[in-house]
Coordinates of C-alpha atoms in Angstrom, one line a residue:
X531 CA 48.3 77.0 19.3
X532 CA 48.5 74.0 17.2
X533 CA 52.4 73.3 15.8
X534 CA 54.2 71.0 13.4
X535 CA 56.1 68.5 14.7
X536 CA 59.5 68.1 13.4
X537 CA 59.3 64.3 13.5
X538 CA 56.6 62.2 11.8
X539 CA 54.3 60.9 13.7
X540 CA 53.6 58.0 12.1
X541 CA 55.6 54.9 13.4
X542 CA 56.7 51.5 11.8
X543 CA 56.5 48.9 14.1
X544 CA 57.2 45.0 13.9
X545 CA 57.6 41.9 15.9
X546 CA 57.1 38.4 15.0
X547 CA 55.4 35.6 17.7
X548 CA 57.5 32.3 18.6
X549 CA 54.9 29.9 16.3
X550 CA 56.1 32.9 13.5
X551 CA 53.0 34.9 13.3
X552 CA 54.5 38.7 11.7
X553 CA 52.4 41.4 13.3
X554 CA 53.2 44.7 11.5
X555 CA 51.9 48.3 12.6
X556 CA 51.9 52.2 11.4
X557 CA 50.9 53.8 14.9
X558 CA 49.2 57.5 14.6
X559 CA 48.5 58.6 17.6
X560 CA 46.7 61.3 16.1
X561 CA 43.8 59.2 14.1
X562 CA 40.8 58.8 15.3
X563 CA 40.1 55.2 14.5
X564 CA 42.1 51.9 14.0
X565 CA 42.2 49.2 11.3
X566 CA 43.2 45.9 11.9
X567 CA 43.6 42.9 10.0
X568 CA 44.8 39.4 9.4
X569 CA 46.8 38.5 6.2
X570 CA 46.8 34.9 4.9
X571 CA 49.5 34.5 2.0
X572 CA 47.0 31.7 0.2
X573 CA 44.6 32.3 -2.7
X574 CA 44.0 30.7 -5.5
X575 CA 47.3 29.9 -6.9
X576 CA 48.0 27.9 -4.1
X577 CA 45.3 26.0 -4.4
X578 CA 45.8 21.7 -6.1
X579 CA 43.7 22.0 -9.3
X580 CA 40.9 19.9 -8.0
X581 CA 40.3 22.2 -5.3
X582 CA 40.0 25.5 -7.0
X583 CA 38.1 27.6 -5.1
X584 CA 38.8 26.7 -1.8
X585 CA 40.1 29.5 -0.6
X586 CA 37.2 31.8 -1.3
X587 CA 35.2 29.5 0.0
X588 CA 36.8 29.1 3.0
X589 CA 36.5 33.0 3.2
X590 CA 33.4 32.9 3.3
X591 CA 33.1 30.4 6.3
X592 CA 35.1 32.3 8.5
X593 CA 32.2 34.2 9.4
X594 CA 29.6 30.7 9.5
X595 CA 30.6 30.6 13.3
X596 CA 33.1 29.0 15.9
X597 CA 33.9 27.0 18.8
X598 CA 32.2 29.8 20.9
X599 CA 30.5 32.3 18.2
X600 CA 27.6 31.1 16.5
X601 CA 27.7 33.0 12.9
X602 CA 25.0 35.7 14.1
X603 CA 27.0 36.4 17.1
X604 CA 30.3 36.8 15.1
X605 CA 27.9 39.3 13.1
X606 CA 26.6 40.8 16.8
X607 CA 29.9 41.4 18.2
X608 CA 31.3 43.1 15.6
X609 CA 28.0 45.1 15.7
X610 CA 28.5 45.8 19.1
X611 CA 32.1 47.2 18.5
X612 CA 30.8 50.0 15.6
X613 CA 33.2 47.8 13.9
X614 CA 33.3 48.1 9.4
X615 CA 34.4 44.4 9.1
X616 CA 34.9 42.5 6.0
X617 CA 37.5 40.0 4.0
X618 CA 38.9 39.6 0.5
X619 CA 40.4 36.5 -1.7
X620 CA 42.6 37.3 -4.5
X621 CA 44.8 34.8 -6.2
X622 CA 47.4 35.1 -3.7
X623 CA 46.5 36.8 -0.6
X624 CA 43.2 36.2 1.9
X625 CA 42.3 38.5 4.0
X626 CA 40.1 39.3 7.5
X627 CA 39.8 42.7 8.9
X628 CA 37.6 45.6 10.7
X629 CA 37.8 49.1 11.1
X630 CA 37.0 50.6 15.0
X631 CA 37.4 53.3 17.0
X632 CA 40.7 53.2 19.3
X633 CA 39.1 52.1 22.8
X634 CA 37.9 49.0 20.8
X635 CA 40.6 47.5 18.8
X636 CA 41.3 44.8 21.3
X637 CA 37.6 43.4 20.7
X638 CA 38.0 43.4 17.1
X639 CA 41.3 41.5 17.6
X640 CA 39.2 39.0 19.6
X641 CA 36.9 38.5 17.2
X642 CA 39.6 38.5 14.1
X643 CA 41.5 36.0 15.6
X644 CA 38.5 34.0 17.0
X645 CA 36.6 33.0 13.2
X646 CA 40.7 32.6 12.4
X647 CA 40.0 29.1 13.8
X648 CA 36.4 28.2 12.4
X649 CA 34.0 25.6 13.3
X650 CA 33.7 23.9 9.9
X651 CA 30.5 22.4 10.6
X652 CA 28.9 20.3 7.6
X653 CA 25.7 22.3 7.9
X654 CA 27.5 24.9 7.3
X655 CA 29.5 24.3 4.6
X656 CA 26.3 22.4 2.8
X657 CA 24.7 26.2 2.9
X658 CA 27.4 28.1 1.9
X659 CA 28.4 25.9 -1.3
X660 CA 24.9 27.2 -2.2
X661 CA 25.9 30.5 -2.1
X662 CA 29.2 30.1 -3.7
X663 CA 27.8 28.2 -6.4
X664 CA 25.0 31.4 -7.0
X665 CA 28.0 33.9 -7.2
X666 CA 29.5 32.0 -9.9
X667 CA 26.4 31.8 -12.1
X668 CA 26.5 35.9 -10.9
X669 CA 29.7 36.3 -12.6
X670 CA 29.7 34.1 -15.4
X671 CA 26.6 36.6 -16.3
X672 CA 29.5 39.9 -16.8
X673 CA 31.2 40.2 -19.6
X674 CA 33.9 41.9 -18.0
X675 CA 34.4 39.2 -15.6
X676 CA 34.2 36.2 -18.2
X677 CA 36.7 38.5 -20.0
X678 CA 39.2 38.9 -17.2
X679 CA 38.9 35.3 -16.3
X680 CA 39.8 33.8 -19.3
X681 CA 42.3 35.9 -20.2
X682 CA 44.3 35.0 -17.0
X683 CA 43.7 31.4 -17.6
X684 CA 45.3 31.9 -21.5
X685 CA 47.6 34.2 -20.2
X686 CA 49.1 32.0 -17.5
X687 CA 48.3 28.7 -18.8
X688 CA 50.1 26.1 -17.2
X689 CA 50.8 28.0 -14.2
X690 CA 48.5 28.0 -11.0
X691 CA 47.9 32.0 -11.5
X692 CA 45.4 30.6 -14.1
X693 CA 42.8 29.1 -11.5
X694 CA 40.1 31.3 -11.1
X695 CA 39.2 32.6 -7.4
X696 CA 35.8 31.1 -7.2
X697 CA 36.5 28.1 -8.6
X698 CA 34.5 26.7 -11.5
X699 CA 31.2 25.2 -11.0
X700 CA 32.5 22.0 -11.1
X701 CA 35.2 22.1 -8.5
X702 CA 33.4 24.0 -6.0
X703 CA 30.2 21.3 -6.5
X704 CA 32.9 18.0 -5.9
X705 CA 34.5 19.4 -2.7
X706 CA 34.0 18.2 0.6
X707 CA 34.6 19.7 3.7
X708 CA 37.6 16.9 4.9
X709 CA 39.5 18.9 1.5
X710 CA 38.5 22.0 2.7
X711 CA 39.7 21.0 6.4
X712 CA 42.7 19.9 5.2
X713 CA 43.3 23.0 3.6
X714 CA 42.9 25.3 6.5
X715 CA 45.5 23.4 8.2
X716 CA 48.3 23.8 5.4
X717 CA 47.6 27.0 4.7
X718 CA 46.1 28.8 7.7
X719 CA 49.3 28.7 10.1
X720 CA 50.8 31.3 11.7
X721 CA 53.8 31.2 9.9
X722 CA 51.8 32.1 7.0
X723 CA 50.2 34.6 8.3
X724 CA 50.3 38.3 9.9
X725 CA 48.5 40.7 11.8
X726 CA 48.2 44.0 10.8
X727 CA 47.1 47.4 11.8
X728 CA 47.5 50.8 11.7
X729 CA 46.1 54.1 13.2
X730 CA 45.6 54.8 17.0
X731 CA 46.6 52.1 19.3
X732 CA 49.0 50.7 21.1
X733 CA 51.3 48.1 19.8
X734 CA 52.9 46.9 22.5
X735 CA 49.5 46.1 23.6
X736 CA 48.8 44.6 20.5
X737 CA 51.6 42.2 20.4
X738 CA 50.8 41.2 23.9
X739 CA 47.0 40.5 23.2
X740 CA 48.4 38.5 19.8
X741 CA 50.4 36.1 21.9
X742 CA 47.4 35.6 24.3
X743 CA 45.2 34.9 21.3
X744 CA 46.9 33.2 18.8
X745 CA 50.7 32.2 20.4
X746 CA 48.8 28.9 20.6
X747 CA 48.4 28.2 16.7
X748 CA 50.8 25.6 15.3
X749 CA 53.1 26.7 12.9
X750 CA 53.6 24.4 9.3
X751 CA 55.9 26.3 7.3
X752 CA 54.2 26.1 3.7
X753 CA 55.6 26.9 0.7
X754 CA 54.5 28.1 -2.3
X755 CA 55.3 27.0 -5.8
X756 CA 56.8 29.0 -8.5
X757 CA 57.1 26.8 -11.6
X758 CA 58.5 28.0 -14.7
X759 CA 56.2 30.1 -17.3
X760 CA 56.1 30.7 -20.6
X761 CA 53.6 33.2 -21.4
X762 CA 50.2 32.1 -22.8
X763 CA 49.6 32.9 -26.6
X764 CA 45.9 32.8 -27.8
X765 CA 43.1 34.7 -29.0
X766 CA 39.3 33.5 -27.6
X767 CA 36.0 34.8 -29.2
X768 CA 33.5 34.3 -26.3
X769 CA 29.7 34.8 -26.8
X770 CA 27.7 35.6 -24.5
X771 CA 23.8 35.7 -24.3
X772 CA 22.8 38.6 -22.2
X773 CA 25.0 41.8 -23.4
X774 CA 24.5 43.7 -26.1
X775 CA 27.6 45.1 -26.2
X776 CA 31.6 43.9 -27.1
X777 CA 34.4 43.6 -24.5
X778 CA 38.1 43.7 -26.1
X779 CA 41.0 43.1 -24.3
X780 CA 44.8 42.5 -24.9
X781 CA 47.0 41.5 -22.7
X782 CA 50.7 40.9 -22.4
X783 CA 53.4 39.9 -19.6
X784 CA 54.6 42.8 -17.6
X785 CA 56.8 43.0 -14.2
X786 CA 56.5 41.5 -10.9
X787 CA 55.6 43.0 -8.2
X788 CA 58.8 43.0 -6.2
X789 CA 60.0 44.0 -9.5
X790 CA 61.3 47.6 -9.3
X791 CA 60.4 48.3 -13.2
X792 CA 56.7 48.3 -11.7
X793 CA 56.8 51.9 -11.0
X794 CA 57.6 52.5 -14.6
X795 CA 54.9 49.8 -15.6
X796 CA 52.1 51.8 -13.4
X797 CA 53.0 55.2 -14.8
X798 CA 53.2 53.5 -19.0
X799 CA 49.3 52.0 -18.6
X800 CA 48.4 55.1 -16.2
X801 CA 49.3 57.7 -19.0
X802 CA 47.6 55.0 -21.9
X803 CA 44.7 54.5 -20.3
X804 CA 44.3 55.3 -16.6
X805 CA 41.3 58.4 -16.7
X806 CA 39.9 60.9 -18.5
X807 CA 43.3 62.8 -19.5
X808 CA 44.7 59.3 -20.9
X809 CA 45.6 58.2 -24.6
X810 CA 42.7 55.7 -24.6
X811 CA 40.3 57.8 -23.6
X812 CA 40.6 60.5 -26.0
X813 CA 41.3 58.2 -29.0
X814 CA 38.4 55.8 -28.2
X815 CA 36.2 57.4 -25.8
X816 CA 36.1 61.2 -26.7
X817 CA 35.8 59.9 -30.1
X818 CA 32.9 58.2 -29.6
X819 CA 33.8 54.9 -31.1
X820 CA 34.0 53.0 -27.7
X821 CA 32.0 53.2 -24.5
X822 CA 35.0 52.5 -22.2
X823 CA 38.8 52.4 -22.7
X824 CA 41.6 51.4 -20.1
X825 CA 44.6 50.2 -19.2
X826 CA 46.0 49.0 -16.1
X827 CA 49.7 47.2 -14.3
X828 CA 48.7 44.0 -12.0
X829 CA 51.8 42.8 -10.6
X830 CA 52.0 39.3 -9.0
X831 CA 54.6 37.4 -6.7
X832 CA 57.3 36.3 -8.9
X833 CA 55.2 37.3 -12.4
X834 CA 52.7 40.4 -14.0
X835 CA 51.0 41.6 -16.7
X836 CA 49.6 44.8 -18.4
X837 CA 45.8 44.7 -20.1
X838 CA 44.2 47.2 -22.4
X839 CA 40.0 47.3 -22.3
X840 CA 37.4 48.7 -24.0
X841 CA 34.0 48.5 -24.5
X842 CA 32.0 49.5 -27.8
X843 CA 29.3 48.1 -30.5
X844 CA 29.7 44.7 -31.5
X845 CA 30.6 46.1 -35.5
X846 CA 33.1 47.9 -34.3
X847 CA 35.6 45.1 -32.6
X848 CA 38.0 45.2 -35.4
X849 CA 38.3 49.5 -35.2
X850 CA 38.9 49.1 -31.6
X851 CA 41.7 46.7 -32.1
X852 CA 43.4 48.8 -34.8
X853 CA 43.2 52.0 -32.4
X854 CA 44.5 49.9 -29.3
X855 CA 47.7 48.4 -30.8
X856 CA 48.6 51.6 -32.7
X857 CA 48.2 54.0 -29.2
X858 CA 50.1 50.8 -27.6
X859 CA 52.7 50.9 -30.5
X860 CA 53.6 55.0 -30.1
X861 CA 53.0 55.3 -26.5
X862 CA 56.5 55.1 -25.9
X863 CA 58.3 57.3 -28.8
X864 CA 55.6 59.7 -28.2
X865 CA 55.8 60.0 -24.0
X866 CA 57.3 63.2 -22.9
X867 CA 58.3 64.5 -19.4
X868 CA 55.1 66.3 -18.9
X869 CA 52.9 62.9 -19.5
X870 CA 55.6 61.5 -16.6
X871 CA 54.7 64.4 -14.4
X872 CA 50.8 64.3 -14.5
X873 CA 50.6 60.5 -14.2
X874 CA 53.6 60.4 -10.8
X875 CA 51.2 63.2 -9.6
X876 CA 48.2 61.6 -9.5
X877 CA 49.5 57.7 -9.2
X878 CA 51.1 59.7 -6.2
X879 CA 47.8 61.9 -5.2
X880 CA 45.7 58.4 -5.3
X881 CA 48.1 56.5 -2.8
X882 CA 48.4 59.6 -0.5
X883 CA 44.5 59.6 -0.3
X884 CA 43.8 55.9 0.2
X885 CA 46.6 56.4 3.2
X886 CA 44.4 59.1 5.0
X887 CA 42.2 56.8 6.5
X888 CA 44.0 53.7 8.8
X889 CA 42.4 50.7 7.3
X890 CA 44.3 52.2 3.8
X891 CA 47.7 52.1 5.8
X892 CA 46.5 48.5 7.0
X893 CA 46.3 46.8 3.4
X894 CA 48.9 48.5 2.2
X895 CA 50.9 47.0 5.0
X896 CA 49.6 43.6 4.5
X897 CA 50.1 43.5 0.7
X898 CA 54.0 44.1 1.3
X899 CA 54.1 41.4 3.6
X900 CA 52.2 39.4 1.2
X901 CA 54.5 40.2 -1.4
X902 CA 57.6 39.8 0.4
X903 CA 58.4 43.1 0.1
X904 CA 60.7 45.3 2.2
X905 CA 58.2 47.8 3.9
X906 CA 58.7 51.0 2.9
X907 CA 57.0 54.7 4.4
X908 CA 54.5 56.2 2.0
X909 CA 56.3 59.2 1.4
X910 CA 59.6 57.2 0.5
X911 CA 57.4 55.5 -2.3
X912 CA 55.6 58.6 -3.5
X913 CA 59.2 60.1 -4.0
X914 CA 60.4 56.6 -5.7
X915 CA 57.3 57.2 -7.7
X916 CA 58.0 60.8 -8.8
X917 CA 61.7 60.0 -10.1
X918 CA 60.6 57.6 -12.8
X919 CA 62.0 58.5 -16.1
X920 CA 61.7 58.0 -19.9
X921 CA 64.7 56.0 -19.6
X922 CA 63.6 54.1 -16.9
X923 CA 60.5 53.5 -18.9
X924 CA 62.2 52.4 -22.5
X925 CA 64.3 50.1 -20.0
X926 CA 60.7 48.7 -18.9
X927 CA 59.9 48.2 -22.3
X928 CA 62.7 46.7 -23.6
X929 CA 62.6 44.1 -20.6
X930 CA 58.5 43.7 -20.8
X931 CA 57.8 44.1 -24.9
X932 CA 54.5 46.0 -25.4
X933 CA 53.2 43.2 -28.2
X934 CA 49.7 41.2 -26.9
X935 CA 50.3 38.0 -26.3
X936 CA 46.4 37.3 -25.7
X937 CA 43.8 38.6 -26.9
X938 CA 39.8 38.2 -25.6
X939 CA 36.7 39.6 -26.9
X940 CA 33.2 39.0 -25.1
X941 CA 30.4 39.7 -27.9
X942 CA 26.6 39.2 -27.7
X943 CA 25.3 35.3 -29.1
X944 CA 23.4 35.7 -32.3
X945 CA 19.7 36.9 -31.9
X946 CA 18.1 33.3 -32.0
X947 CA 20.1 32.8 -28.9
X948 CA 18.0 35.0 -26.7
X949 CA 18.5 36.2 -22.5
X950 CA 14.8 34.5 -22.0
X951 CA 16.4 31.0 -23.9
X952 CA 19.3 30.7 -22.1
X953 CA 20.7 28.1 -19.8
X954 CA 21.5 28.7 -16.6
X955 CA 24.0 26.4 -16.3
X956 CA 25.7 27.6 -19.6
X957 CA 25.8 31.6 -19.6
X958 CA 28.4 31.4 -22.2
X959 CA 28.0 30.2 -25.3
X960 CA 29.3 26.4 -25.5
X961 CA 30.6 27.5 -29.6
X962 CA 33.4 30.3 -28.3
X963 CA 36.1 29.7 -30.6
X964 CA 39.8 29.4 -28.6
X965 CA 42.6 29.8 -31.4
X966 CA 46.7 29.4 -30.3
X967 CA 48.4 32.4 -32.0
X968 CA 51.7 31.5 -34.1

């Protein structure tokens, strides 16, 4: 007969390499798989201006091959394993991991820490700038995207948080692989870095494989910048030639992510616009004035910020506005304990389900590292979660006013501007009107 255990089974573990690597683990010995994964803290705000986009693109040749892994036997081997591999860039973290059964999360590790330390041939990196420069012409054909993009670089202009992750056409075209190179070794040191994992394995065995893989790497210590910020005031009127619709969004600073006030951020925009049972929806959405409606919390290291979306008919830009800032301007006189109740349960719901599988545990993980922040169990958050009050919320509020500071709307170019005339090279409209609010 199967009983409950008295003690969690779940285990925190740490440990940290001579050359500084931080290795970091949840151990379940009941899972039935395990997730591991490197953590860089670089992205794009760490990038120099002229290199914007480096560290996507140096994602990307990761997996272009080694000193003993040709790129279709880095592709093989994970193969070989069953492994779910795969890597992300944001603006502040990079990241490498795979997903295996127990029996094989040594050979992942192997294989993780092998493209950790790429060839960087010119070949290579002649290809793959290619590619990169494809998935930017990709993006800069969604409105959303274009949206989101430019409202982080009016948003946090001045401030490296502006750079966009890909990079702009431009940059990514003018650099050269001795930049790139030189990147990798200012960023990509141990000391910058950590493994790691959670599910079934062994972590004593895992710090012992670390040190026989990477206790070699040489640490740098790098630093990141945090200059000071005043928060971007504009309103941009983009046009773009392939949508027929209109993309509205406001923005406005909000708290950091090792702020504590970002519960009370998370639960505000959940309950204005995070599903079908939120203000947004049923004032723009159920209405039928706007395709879409959201709102969402992105905390940052050392900075944040709260957006409101929606998506409707290009005559109808100006309702949409209206109906934003008003639900934005009563949220908070009109919030009552029962809106604080449904959003903590779900907000809490949503975590608790990503943490079922391991490679949920294992980002989790790595984004505290990434942010600095002290680890703390799941169920210790989903109970800091659930004790977020109105008070807490007004104090949010008061600290993080709920005014837009920016505001971007993607709309279609006038007819004579059609999909079939457009220039690649130019996806949005060269006239979009950029105006500095007072």
């Amino acid at each position: 007969m199967n009983q409950k255990s008295s003690q969690p089974m779940i285990s925190h573990r740490t440990a940290r390499l001579p050359n500084g690597l931080e290795i970091q683990a949840e151990i379940d010995p009941t899972a039935h798989t395990a997730a591991i994964g490197f953590f860089v803290k670089t992205g794009a705000r760490d990038e120099p201006t002229e290199l914007m986009g480096v560290s996507h693109f140096l994602e990307h040749m990761m997996f272009k091959g080694t000193a003993k892994r040709r790129a279709e036997e880095v592709n093989r081997d994970f193969d070989e394993l069953g492994a779910a591999q795969n890597a992300f860039t944001t603006s502040e973290l990079t990241a490498y991991h795979a997903h295996v059964l127990p029996d094989r999360a040594h050979g992942a590790l192997e294989i993780l820490a092998d493209i950790l330390r790429p060839a960087l041939r010119q070949s290579d990196f002649d290809e793959e700038k290619a590619v990169i420069l494809e998935e930017i012409a990709m993006y800069a054909d969604q409105p959303f995207w274009v949206g989101i993009e430019v409202m982080m670089e009016q948003l946090y202009a001045g401030h490296p948080l502006a750079h966009r992750v890909l990079g702009t056409k431009d940059s990514v075209a003018a650099l050269s692989l001795e930049q790139m190179a030189g990147y990798f070794d200012q960023r990509y040191t141990p000391d910058n870095a950590a493994l790691v994992a959670a599910g079934n394995l062994d972590f004593d065995e895992l710090v012992s494989e670390a040190s026989r893989l990477c206790g070699h790497w040489k640490p740098a210590t790098p630093t990141r910048v945090y200059p000071p910020w005043t928060p971007g005031r504009a309103e941009a009127i983009l046009e773009l030639k392939n949508t027929a619709r209109a993309y509205v969004l406001l923005s406005m600073p909000g708290p950091s992510i090792q702020d504590d006030l970002r519960y009370a951020a998370g639960i505000l925009m959940h309950v204005l616009g995070g599903g079908d049972g939120s203000r947004l929806h049923w004032a723009l959405v159920e209405s039928g004035i706007a395709e879409e409606a959201s709102s969402c919390y992105d905390g940052h290291d050392g900075l944040g910020d709260s957006t409101l979306f929606a998506v409707c008919d290009p005559d109808k830009i100006d309702e949409i506005e209206k109906i934003l800032r008003r639900e934005l301007d009563a949220i908070v006189t009109s919030l009552t304990d029962d809106d604080l109740l449904r959003a903590c349960s779900r907000i809490s719901t949503g975590a608790a389900a990503a943490a079922e599988r391991p490679s949920g545990r294992m980002f989790r993980l790595g984004t505290l590292w990434g942010y600095g922040a002290e680890y703390i169990p799941l169920e210790d958050e989903v109970e800091r979660i659930s004790t977020v009050s109105l008070a807490e919320i007004r104090r949010c509020v008061e600290k993080f006013p709920l005014v837009p500071t920016v505001k971007i709307v993607v709309m279609p170019a006038p007819e004579a501007k059609s999909v079939d005339d457009a220039d690649d090279e130019t996806l949005v409209d060269s006239n979009a009107s950029l105006e500095i609010a007072e």
